Every structure is written in structure tokens, then in C-alpha cells.
Amino acid sequence: MLLEQLGPEARLLAGGHSLLPMMKLRLASPSYVVDIDPLADELGYVTEEDGEVRIGAMTRHNALLQSTALDRRLAIVKDAERVIADPVVRNRGTIGGALCQADPSEDLSAVCAALKAQMVIRATGGERVVGMREFHRGPYETAVGPAEMLVEIRVPAPRGSGSAYAKVDRRVGDWAVVAAGAALALEDGVIAGAGVALAAAGGDITSSEAEAALVGEPPSPELFARAAALAAAACEPVSDQRGSAEYKRHVAGVLTQRVLQRAAARALQVQEEV
Ligand SMILES: Cc1cc2nc3c(=O)[nH]c(=O)nc-3n(C[C@H](O)[C@H](O)[C@H](O)COP(=O)(O)OP(=O)(O)OC[C@H]3O[C@@H](n4cnc5c(N)ncnc54)[C@H](O)[C@@H]3O)c2cc1C
């Protein structure tokens, strides 16, 4: 693989909407840039296989937004894509680039964390699959090594599950002040699986305390308020031009409660239709 020959100073270029601004600002100065746009056809897809949705790493934001395969099974992706950047960015930017950039305000990392997605990472020697918790190590840091490439995102989409994403931004297309995502699987009237994640809220993107509080309980507004309070208490926002830490914590709670309610409603709707 070319990346192995070029060494750790080489960087992949997918849509370029994060890497090129970083290079212009001199925040990144790779010695080599490997353009993977020729892989856009091979790695640009959304399919459903063995009860999971598979998304190629070169799938562009706009293709995710247009994908009918995601409509019912993974509404959270569409919720997020509607509020990511603008059409120019969405036409070129890829899900792989977004996840590998791992910007702390980046929306699809929170989406994949809520969905407990699996990441397929390829190197010359073969492929390995890591969970989103292992993949996303923190701001701008992922499990992808210097001679590796993210090739696919696998998302379990059990029947009877629902998901949602909501974001507060200062103006249309802006990065999040705070955003929240939730995915719920309902079985026999109780929550059998829960994913809760925050973007731009600092700390761990996964709200483990909220997830633990939800599992095994019947969905109710009171439960969602309790889980949202746990998510808000656990996040670590910082004060900046987008708002004070206190305001962001409040928004994290409000949005978490909102997406939990919407995810549950969507799960119930799917169950009624089956
Ligand atoms: C004006 C503007 C507004 C934006 N607003 C938002 C927003 O509201 N929300 C949001 O979430 N994002 C936003 N973004 C970011 C946007 O979504 C980018 O497209 C995305 O972050 C990067 O995707 P890309 O394909 O352009 O990646 P690139 O810029 O090509 O690459 C980004 C990084 O990932 C690495 N990389 C790329 N693909 C792979 C791969 N397959 N395997 C391993 N490493 C890889 C690259 O080497 C690089 O380090 C915005 C960007 C801009 C310019």
C-alpha cells in the first residue's frame, strides 16, 4: 500500500473539506497527500446486509442525505446530515473523512457513537473491526494507524429500533453549539438497548450513565428526563464564542431528552407498522 511506502508523514485526502482548511491554516503539513477520490465509486455505498446497514467510507454527506435505505432504519443519520454544513461541503465531504477527522464538534461521530457502529479498518495485512468507542479516542484522534484506512461503517439496525439527532447552532450550516443523538431498541415494552452521545459538549462523546439508566426500563417522559439529566451532568463543555459552559450543559440536557423521546416514538412507529 502506498501509505506504507510513504510513511507517517503521508495523509489521505478524501473530500478535502477538513484536511485542506487545516493545511491552509498550517495546522497540518503532510509531506505527501494521497488522493483517494478514485475510490469514491468502490467505497461510496449504503447497503443492508445481515440485519446491519453498511456504509462505505467514501460515501458523501449528500449521498447519505439522499439515501432512501436510511429513511426508516437510521433516521438519525438523516437528521444529522440535514444540519451538517452547506451543500458545497456536503457534495464533497465523506463520512470516512468526518469520522477520521474526529473534530470534537463533528456530528457523525456522535451519530455513530449513539448507534454503536463498528468501524472496518484496512491495512495491507488485512482488515480489523473496532467499535466506535475504541475508534474515537478523543478530539482529532482515532484508532486508524498511519498505514491504515477506514473503509466501512457497519451499523446494527435491529427491527423495532428508533433513533434521532438534534443540534443547536448559531446559524444554518454552522458547527454545533451542542448536539445530541440517541438510538433505542424496544422489546416487549422495555428498552433493550440504548445509545446516547453528544457532540461539542466535551468529555466522552458517549453518555454511558444515561445509557445505563435507560436499559431495562419502559420508555416514559420521566425516564428520559432522568437520563438527560445524567448526560448533562457528565459532559464537560467549555465556555467559548458559541456559549458558556453552563448554557451548553443546559442545551445538552434539553436536546438529549428531545432525541430520546423522538427515538422512542420512531421505534414504536416501526413496531406498529410491522
Ligand atoms: C465550512 C465547513 C462547515 C462544516 N460544518 C460541519 C458541521 O456542521 N458538522 C460536521 O460534522 N462537519 C462539518 N464540516 C466538516 C465536513 O463534514 C468535512 O467534510 C468532514 O469533516 C471531512 O470529510 P472529508 O471527506 O472532506 O475529509 P478530508 O478533509 O479529506 O480528511 C479529513 C481527515 O481524515 C483523513 N481521512 C479521510 N478519509 C479517510 C479514510 N477513509 N481513512 C482514514 N483516514 C481518512 C484525512 O487524512 C484527514 O486527516 C464542515 C466543514 C466545512 C469546510
mmCIF file of C-alpha atoms and ligand atoms in Angstrom:
data_model
loop_
_atom_site.group_PDB
_atom_site.id
_atom_site.type_symbol
_atom_site.label_atom_id
_atom_site.label_comp_id
_atom_site.label_asym_id
_atom_site.label_seq_id
_atom_site.Cartn_x
_atom_site.Cartn_y
_atom_site.Cartn_z
ATOM 1 C CA MET A 1 0.000 0.000 0.000
ATOM 2 C CA LEU A 2 1.225 3.461 -0.891
ATOM 3 C CA LEU A 3 0.762 4.693 2.696
ATOM 4 C CA GLU A 4 3.289 2.129 3.938
ATOM 5 C CA GLN A 5 5.875 3.252 1.393
ATOM 6 C CA LEU A 6 5.388 6.955 2.145
ATOM 7 C CA GLY A 7 5.473 6.582 5.937
ATOM 8 C CA PRO A 8 3.712 8.511 8.720
ATOM 9 C CA GLU A 9 4.119 11.913 7.003
ATOM 10 C CA ALA A 10 1.517 10.948 4.375
ATOM 11 C CA ARG A 11 -2.172 11.837 4.755
ATOM 12 C CA LEU A 12 -5.203 10.585 2.876
ATOM 13 C CA LEU A 13 -7.304 13.182 1.081
ATOM 14 C CA ALA A 14 -10.983 12.247 0.786
ATOM 15 C CA GLY A 15 -13.339 15.208 0.287
ATOM 16 C CA GLY A 16 -10.684 17.649 1.489
ATOM 17 C CA HIS A 17 -13.131 19.772 3.479
ATOM 18 C CA SER A 18 -11.240 19.276 6.728
ATOM 19 C CA LEU A 19 -7.702 18.484 5.578
ATOM 20 C CA LEU A 20 -7.340 21.383 3.129
ATOM 21 C CA PRO A 21 -8.514 24.071 5.609
ATOM 22 C CA MET A 22 -6.102 22.542 8.167
ATOM 23 C CA MET A 23 -3.252 22.765 5.628
ATOM 24 C CA LYS A 24 -4.149 26.363 4.721
ATOM 25 C CA LEU A 25 -4.015 27.290 8.409
ATOM 26 C CA ARG A 26 -0.718 25.397 8.768
ATOM 27 C CA LEU A 27 -2.322 23.138 11.361
ATOM 28 C CA ALA A 28 -1.379 20.177 9.157
ATOM 29 C CA SER A 29 1.698 19.969 6.923
ATOM 30 C CA PRO A 30 1.803 16.467 5.460
ATOM 31 C CA SER A 31 4.806 15.666 3.252
ATOM 32 C CA TYR A 32 2.553 13.635 0.972
ATOM 33 C CA VAL A 33 -1.150 13.754 0.210
ATOM 34 C CA VAL A 34 -2.710 10.584 -1.166
ATOM 35 C CA ASP A 35 -5.890 11.384 -3.088
ATOM 36 C CA ILE A 36 -8.467 8.630 -2.528
ATOM 37 C CA ASP A 37 -11.154 10.249 -4.665
ATOM 38 C CA PRO A 38 -10.629 7.499 -7.317
ATOM 39 C CA LEU A 39 -12.045 5.094 -4.680
ATOM 40 C CA ALA A 40 -15.279 7.084 -4.462
ATOM 41 C CA ASP A 41 -17.254 4.558 -6.540
ATOM 42 C CA GLU A 42 -15.846 1.462 -4.833
ATOM 43 C CA LEU A 43 -16.265 2.853 -1.312
ATOM 44 C CA GLY A 44 -19.343 5.011 -1.847
ATOM 45 C CA TYR A 45 -22.394 2.910 -0.958
ATOM 46 C CA VAL A 46 -25.158 2.268 1.547
ATOM 47 C CA THR A 47 -26.339 -1.352 1.704
ATOM 48 C CA GLU A 48 -28.211 -3.589 4.118
ATOM 49 C CA GLU A 49 -26.762 -6.981 4.928
ATOM 50 C CA ASP A 50 -27.386 -9.498 7.732
ATOM 51 C CA GLY A 51 -29.542 -7.009 9.671
ATOM 52 C CA GLU A 52 -26.950 -4.254 9.580
ATOM 53 C CA VAL A 53 -26.514 -1.192 7.427
ATOM 54 C CA ARG A 54 -23.109 -0.901 5.757
ATOM 55 C CA ILE A 55 -21.813 2.467 4.640
ATOM 56 C CA GLY A 56 -18.668 2.826 2.525
ATOM 57 C CA ALA A 57 -16.149 5.305 3.936
ATOM 58 C CA MET A 58 -16.201 7.415 0.759
ATOM 59 C CA THR A 59 -19.960 7.923 0.888
ATOM 60 C CA ARG A 60 -20.500 11.654 0.683
ATOM 61 C CA HIS A 61 -22.710 13.624 3.066
ATOM 62 C CA ASN A 62 -25.121 14.373 0.248
ATOM 63 C CA ALA A 63 -25.455 10.695 -0.703
ATOM 64 C CA LEU A 64 -26.351 9.907 2.926
ATOM 65 C CA LEU A 65 -28.909 12.681 2.873
ATOM 66 C CA GLN A 66 -30.459 11.293 -0.317
ATOM 67 C CA SER A 67 -30.286 7.603 0.660
ATOM 68 C CA THR A 68 -33.729 6.001 0.888
ATOM 69 C CA ALA A 69 -32.148 2.959 2.592
ATOM 70 C CA LEU A 70 -31.589 5.111 5.684
ATOM 71 C CA ASP A 71 -35.060 6.637 5.848
ATOM 72 C CA ARG A 72 -36.691 4.217 8.253
ATOM 73 C CA ARG A 73 -33.822 2.194 9.687
ATOM 74 C CA LEU A 74 -31.402 5.002 10.563
ATOM 75 C CA ALA A 75 -33.308 8.253 10.692
ATOM 76 C CA ILE A 76 -30.594 9.699 12.973
ATOM 77 C CA VAL A 77 -28.169 9.884 10.038
ATOM 78 C CA LYS A 78 -30.636 11.905 8.003
ATOM 79 C CA ASP A 79 -31.421 14.169 10.985
ATOM 80 C CA ALA A 80 -27.700 14.915 11.284
ATOM 81 C CA GLU A 81 -26.996 15.315 7.581
ATOM 82 C CA ARG A 82 -29.733 17.945 7.254
ATOM 83 C CA VAL A 83 -27.766 20.187 9.631
ATOM 84 C CA ILE A 84 -24.174 19.473 8.580
ATOM 85 C CA ALA A 85 -22.507 22.414 6.855
ATOM 86 C CA ASP A 86 -23.862 23.522 3.463
ATOM 87 C CA PRO A 87 -24.441 21.903 0.040
ATOM 88 C CA VAL A 88 -20.885 22.681 -1.125
ATOM 89 C CA VAL A 89 -19.342 20.797 1.817
ATOM 90 C CA ARG A 90 -21.950 18.034 1.668
ATOM 91 C CA ASN A 91 -21.293 17.425 -2.029
ATOM 92 C CA ARG A 92 -17.620 16.546 -1.397
ATOM 93 C CA GLY A 93 -17.172 15.662 2.290
ATOM 94 C CA THR A 94 -17.286 11.978 3.181
ATOM 95 C CA ILE A 95 -18.379 10.047 6.238
ATOM 96 C CA GLY A 96 -14.918 8.457 6.435
ATOM 97 C CA GLY A 97 -13.204 11.842 6.386
ATOM 98 C CA ALA A 98 -15.562 13.210 9.013
ATOM 99 C CA LEU A 99 -15.052 10.267 11.385
ATOM 100 C CA CYS A 100 -11.258 10.243 10.887
ATOM 101 C CA GLN A 101 -11.014 13.997 11.411
ATOM 102 C CA ALA A 102 -12.774 13.426 14.767
ATOM 103 C CA ASP A 103 -13.394 17.124 15.324
ATOM 104 C CA PRO A 104 -14.959 17.473 18.797
ATOM 105 C CA SER A 105 -17.950 19.278 17.255
ATOM 106 C CA GLU A 106 -18.310 16.798 14.409
ATOM 107 C CA ASP A 107 -21.822 15.392 14.057
ATOM 108 C CA LEU A 108 -21.343 11.932 12.517
ATOM 109 C CA SER A 109 -19.036 10.778 15.342
ATOM 110 C CA ALA A 110 -21.862 11.391 17.819
ATOM 111 C CA VAL A 111 -24.280 9.650 15.440
ATOM 112 C CA CYS A 112 -22.019 6.582 15.144
ATOM 113 C CA ALA A 113 -21.418 6.534 18.905
ATOM 114 C CA ALA A 114 -25.175 6.567 19.594
ATOM 115 C CA LEU A 115 -25.638 3.785 17.031
ATOM 116 C CA LYS A 116 -22.720 1.768 18.487
ATOM 117 C CA ALA A 117 -21.349 1.427 14.971
ATOM 118 C CA GLN A 118 -18.461 -0.843 14.031
ATOM 119 C CA MET A 119 -15.560 0.553 12.001
ATOM 120 C CA VAL A 120 -13.782 -1.556 9.399
ATOM 121 C CA ILE A 121 -10.128 -0.506 9.135
ATOM 122 C CA ARG A 122 -7.975 -1.879 6.313
ATOM 123 C CA ALA A 123 -4.193 -2.240 6.004
ATOM 124 C CA THR A 124 -2.013 -4.292 3.653
ATOM 125 C CA GLY A 125 -2.173 -7.256 6.028
ATOM 126 C CA GLY A 126 -5.971 -7.352 6.165
ATOM 127 C CA GLU A 127 -8.903 -5.813 7.966
ATOM 128 C CA ARG A 128 -9.842 -5.297 11.598
ATOM 129 C CA VAL A 129 -13.163 -4.227 13.025
ATOM 130 C CA VAL A 130 -13.340 -1.937 16.051
ATOM 131 C CA GLY A 131 -16.308 -0.491 17.905
ATOM 132 C CA MET A 132 -16.899 3.255 17.843
ATOM 133 C CA ARG A 133 -15.816 3.534 21.495
ATOM 134 C CA GLU A 134 -12.402 2.150 20.586
ATOM 135 C CA PHE A 135 -12.251 4.016 17.269
ATOM 136 C CA HIS A 136 -12.934 7.524 18.588
ATOM 137 C CA ARG A 137 -10.145 8.192 21.082
ATOM 138 C CA GLY A 138 -10.848 11.879 21.638
ATOM 139 C CA PRO A 139 -10.503 15.159 19.740
ATOM 140 C CA TYR A 140 -8.667 14.601 16.424
ATOM 141 C CA GLU A 141 -7.561 11.126 17.466
ATOM 142 C CA THR A 142 -8.824 7.775 16.198
ATOM 143 C CA ALA A 143 -7.729 4.142 16.156
ATOM 144 C CA VAL A 144 -6.683 4.402 12.469
ATOM 145 C CA GLY A 145 -2.915 3.881 12.227
ATOM 146 C CA PRO A 146 -0.581 5.690 9.782
ATOM 147 C CA ALA A 147 -0.666 2.877 7.187
ATOM 148 C CA GLU A 148 -4.368 2.138 7.609
ATOM 149 C CA MET A 149 -7.598 3.349 6.108
ATOM 150 C CA LEU A 150 -11.183 3.355 7.296
ATOM 151 C CA VAL A 151 -13.169 1.529 4.600
ATOM 152 C CA GLU A 152 -16.613 0.794 6.019
ATOM 153 C CA ILE A 153 -19.007 1.698 8.809
ATOM 154 C CA ARG A 154 -21.329 -1.088 9.978
ATOM 155 C CA VAL A 155 -24.417 -0.197 11.942
ATOM 156 C CA PRO A 156 -26.648 -2.706 13.679
ATOM 157 C CA ALA A 157 -30.242 -1.804 12.874
ATOM 158 C CA PRO A 158 -32.466 -4.237 14.765
ATOM 159 C CA ARG A 159 -36.162 -4.193 13.931
ATOM 160 C CA GLY A 160 -38.111 -2.188 16.480
ATOM 161 C CA SER A 161 -35.372 0.368 16.941
ATOM 162 C CA GLY A 162 -35.548 4.124 16.502
ATOM 163 C CA SER A 163 -33.022 6.934 16.535
ATOM 164 C CA ALA A 164 -32.841 10.714 16.358
ATOM 165 C CA TYR A 165 -30.381 13.628 16.304
ATOM 166 C CA ALA A 166 -30.808 17.281 17.213
ATOM 167 C CA LYS A 167 -28.394 20.184 17.107
ATOM 168 C CA VAL A 168 -28.350 23.789 18.256
ATOM 169 C CA ASP A 169 -26.211 26.004 16.050
ATOM 170 C CA ARG A 170 -25.812 29.755 15.850
ATOM 171 C CA ARG A 171 -26.777 29.938 12.183
ATOM 172 C CA VAL A 172 -27.716 27.487 9.446
ATOM 173 C CA GLY A 173 -24.808 25.233 8.472
ATOM 174 C CA ASP A 174 -22.616 26.180 11.417
ATOM 175 C CA TRP A 175 -20.834 23.752 13.693
ATOM 176 C CA ALA A 176 -22.826 22.689 16.749
ATOM 177 C CA VAL A 177 -23.081 24.728 19.921
ATOM 178 C CA VAL A 178 -24.108 21.323 21.267
ATOM 179 C CA ALA A 179 -25.793 18.356 19.574
ATOM 180 C CA ALA A 180 -27.245 15.083 20.856
ATOM 181 C CA GLY A 181 -28.027 11.706 19.319
ATOM 182 C CA ALA A 182 -29.987 8.751 20.661
ATOM 183 C CA ALA A 183 -30.769 5.231 19.473
ATOM 184 C CA LEU A 184 -33.229 2.958 21.289
ATOM 185 C CA ALA A 185 -34.189 -0.669 20.721
ATOM 186 C CA LEU A 186 -37.549 -1.625 22.256
ATOM 187 C CA GLU A 187 -38.511 -5.186 23.103
ATOM 188 C CA ASP A 188 -41.742 -6.192 24.828
ATOM 189 C CA GLY A 189 -42.348 -2.642 26.001
ATOM 190 C CA VAL A 190 -38.937 -2.084 27.597
ATOM 191 C CA ILE A 191 -35.723 -0.539 26.351
ATOM 192 C CA ALA A 192 -33.455 -3.447 25.400
ATOM 193 C CA GLY A 193 -30.614 -1.322 24.036
ATOM 194 C CA ALA A 194 -29.735 2.372 24.318
ATOM 195 C CA GLY A 195 -27.129 4.631 22.757
ATOM 196 C CA VAL A 196 -26.732 8.273 23.801
ATOM 197 C CA ALA A 197 -23.989 10.594 22.530
ATOM 198 C CA LEU A 198 -23.178 14.295 22.493
ATOM 199 C CA ALA A 199 -21.194 16.478 20.089
ATOM 200 C CA ALA A 200 -19.364 19.685 21.090
ATOM 201 C CA ALA A 201 -20.055 19.003 24.768
ATOM 202 C CA GLY A 202 -16.541 17.980 25.834
ATOM 203 C CA GLY A 203 -15.529 14.811 27.653
ATOM 204 C CA ASP A 204 -16.569 11.402 26.389
ATOM 205 C CA ILE A 205 -18.910 11.597 23.383
ATOM 206 C CA THR A 206 -20.824 8.577 24.728
ATOM 207 C CA SER A 207 -23.120 9.244 27.695
ATOM 208 C CA SER A 208 -22.641 5.894 29.434
ATOM 209 C CA GLU A 209 -24.521 6.930 32.586
ATOM 210 C CA ALA A 210 -27.601 7.864 30.564
ATOM 211 C CA GLU A 211 -27.410 4.610 28.578
ATOM 212 C CA ALA A 212 -27.191 2.511 31.753
ATOM 213 C CA ALA A 213 -30.197 4.297 33.260
ATOM 214 C CA LEU A 214 -32.349 3.549 30.210
ATOM 215 C CA VAL A 215 -31.756 -0.154 29.633
ATOM 216 C CA GLY A 216 -34.379 -2.483 31.103
ATOM 217 C CA GLU A 217 -36.874 0.324 31.753
ATOM 218 C CA PRO A 218 -40.160 1.078 29.977
ATOM 219 C CA PRO A 219 -39.880 4.310 27.959
ATOM 220 C CA SER A 220 -41.505 7.312 29.644
ATOM 221 C CA PRO A 221 -41.020 11.101 29.723
ATOM 222 C CA GLU A 222 -39.807 10.836 33.337
ATOM 223 C CA LEU A 223 -37.183 8.233 32.428
ATOM 224 C CA PHE A 224 -35.966 10.348 29.508
ATOM 225 C CA ALA A 225 -35.736 13.429 31.747
ATOM 226 C CA ARG A 226 -33.677 11.425 34.247
ATOM 227 C CA ALA A 227 -31.332 10.068 31.545
ATOM 228 C CA ALA A 228 -30.967 13.540 30.011
ATOM 229 C CA ALA A 229 -30.002 14.983 33.385
ATOM 230 C CA LEU A 230 -27.317 12.293 33.717
ATOM 231 C CA ALA A 231 -25.945 13.082 30.242
ATOM 232 C CA ALA A 232 -25.879 16.813 31.036
ATOM 233 C CA ALA A 233 -24.158 16.231 34.383
ATOM 234 C CA ALA A 234 -21.456 14.012 32.833
ATOM 235 C CA CYS A 235 -20.465 16.235 29.878
ATOM 236 C CA GLU A 236 -17.578 18.695 30.157
ATOM 237 C CA PRO A 237 -18.347 21.705 27.935
ATOM 238 C CA VAL A 238 -16.042 24.701 27.786
ATOM 239 C CA SER A 239 -17.033 28.347 27.502
ATOM 240 C CA ASP A 240 -16.185 29.840 24.103
ATOM 241 C CA GLN A 241 -17.652 32.081 21.398
ATOM 242 C CA ARG A 242 -20.524 29.608 20.944
ATOM 243 C CA GLY A 243 -21.733 29.922 24.534
ATOM 244 C CA SER A 244 -20.910 29.472 28.189
ATOM 245 C CA ALA A 245 -20.238 26.043 29.662
ATOM 246 C CA GLU A 246 -23.374 26.421 31.771
ATOM 247 C CA TYR A 247 -25.545 27.185 28.728
ATOM 248 C CA LYS A 248 -24.074 24.269 26.778
ATOM 249 C CA ARG A 249 -24.732 21.877 29.646
ATOM 250 C CA HIS A 250 -28.338 23.046 29.744
ATOM 251 C CA VAL A 251 -28.682 22.570 25.969
ATOM 252 C CA ALA A 252 -27.135 19.083 26.241
ATOM 253 C CA GLY A 253 -29.871 18.078 28.694
ATOM 254 C CA VAL A 254 -32.718 19.569 26.674
ATOM 255 C CA LEU A 255 -31.531 18.018 23.404
ATOM 256 C CA THR A 256 -30.885 14.599 24.962
ATOM 257 C CA GLN A 257 -34.417 14.477 26.342
ATOM 258 C CA ARG A 258 -35.793 15.558 22.971
ATOM 259 C CA VAL A 259 -33.894 12.947 20.912
ATOM 260 C CA LEU A 260 -34.773 10.174 23.367
ATOM 261 C CA GLN A 261 -38.461 10.999 23.001
ATOM 262 C CA ARG A 262 -38.184 11.131 19.211
ATOM 263 C CA ALA A 263 -36.168 7.892 19.028
ATOM 264 C CA ALA A 264 -38.753 6.083 21.163
ATOM 265 C CA ALA A 265 -41.627 7.425 19.069
ATOM 266 C CA ARG A 266 -39.883 6.246 15.901
ATOM 267 C CA ALA A 267 -39.222 2.797 17.383
ATOM 268 C CA LEU A 268 -42.895 2.449 18.363
ATOM 269 C CA GLN A 269 -43.995 3.596 14.914
ATOM 270 C CA VAL A 270 -41.819 0.960 13.229
ATOM 271 C CA GLN A 271 -43.204 -1.745 15.534
ATOM 272 C CA GLU A 272 -46.799 -0.749 14.750
ATOM 273 C CA GLU A 273 -46.121 -0.942 11.024
ATOM 274 C CA VAL A 274 -44.605 -4.475 11.127
HETATM 275 C C1 LIG B 1 -17.412 25.344 6.124
HETATM 276 C C2 LIG B 1 -17.475 23.977 6.750
HETATM 277 C C3 LIG B 1 -18.512 23.695 7.631
HETATM 278 C C4 LIG B 1 -18.596 22.445 8.215
HETATM 279 N N1 LIG B 1 -19.619 22.176 9.082
HETATM 280 C C5 LIG B 1 -19.721 20.962 9.645
HETATM 281 C C6 LIG B 1 -20.773 20.669 10.547
HETATM 282 O O1 LIG B 1 -21.666 21.460 10.821
HETATM 283 N N2 LIG B 1 -20.791 19.425 11.101
HETATM 284 C C7 LIG B 1 -19.850 18.467 10.805
HETATM 285 O O2 LIG B 1 -19.921 17.373 11.344
HETATM 286 N N3 LIG B 1 -18.861 18.732 9.933
HETATM 287 C C8 LIG B 1 -18.756 19.931 9.357
HETATM 288 N N4 LIG B 1 -17.733 20.204 8.484
HETATM 289 C C9 LIG B 1 -16.736 19.141 8.196
HETATM 290 C C10 LIG B 1 -17.178 18.358 6.986
HETATM 291 O O3 LIG B 1 -18.194 17.474 7.374
HETATM 292 C C11 LIG B 1 -15.996 17.590 6.352
HETATM 293 O O4 LIG B 1 -16.395 17.160 5.111
HETATM 294 C C12 LIG B 1 -15.538 16.368 7.086
HETATM 295 O O5 LIG B 1 -15.187 16.692 8.388
HETATM 296 C C13 LIG B 1 -14.312 15.759 6.451
HETATM 297 O O6 LIG B 1 -14.644 14.960 5.365
HETATM 298 P P1 LIG B 1 -13.705 14.954 4.090
HETATM 299 O O7 LIG B 1 -14.122 13.787 3.260
HETATM 300 O O8 LIG B 1 -13.734 16.278 3.459
HETATM 301 O O9 LIG B 1 -12.279 14.601 4.738
HETATM 302 P P2 LIG B 1 -10.810 15.138 4.401
HETATM 303 O O10 LIG B 1 -10.732 16.597 4.678
HETATM 304 O O11 LIG B 1 -10.397 14.677 3.075
HETATM 305 O O12 LIG B 1 -9.991 14.308 5.502
HETATM 306 C C14 LIG B 1 -10.120 14.610 6.877
HETATM 307 C C15 LIG B 1 -9.117 13.742 7.653
HETATM 308 O O13 LIG B 1 -9.479 12.371 7.612
HETATM 309 C C16 LIG B 1 -8.448 11.572 6.985
HETATM 310 N N5 LIG B 1 -9.181 10.611 6.167
HETATM 311 C C17 LIG B 1 -10.105 10.875 5.223
HETATM 312 N N6 LIG B 1 -10.677 9.745 4.770
HETATM 313 C C18 LIG B 1 -10.060 8.717 5.446
HETATM 314 C C19 LIG B 1 -10.214 7.300 5.441
HETATM 315 N N7 LIG B 1 -11.127 6.697 4.661
HETATM 316 N N8 LIG B 1 -9.431 6.560 6.260
HETATM 317 C C20 LIG B 1 -8.523 7.162 7.078
HETATM 318 N N9 LIG B 1 -8.344 8.497 7.133
HETATM 319 C C21 LIG B 1 -9.109 9.270 6.327
HETATM 320 C C22 LIG B 1 -7.603 12.550 6.205
HETATM 321 O O14 LIG B 1 -6.287 12.095 6.052
HETATM 322 C C23 LIG B 1 -7.688 13.786 7.085
HETATM 323 O O15 LIG B 1 -6.772 13.674 8.141
HETATM 324 C C24 LIG B 1 -17.624 21.440 7.899
HETATM 325 C C25 LIG B 1 -16.581 21.735 7.007
HETATM 326 C C26 LIG B 1 -16.511 22.989 6.436
HETATM 327 C C27 LIG B 1 -15.408 23.282 5.468
#
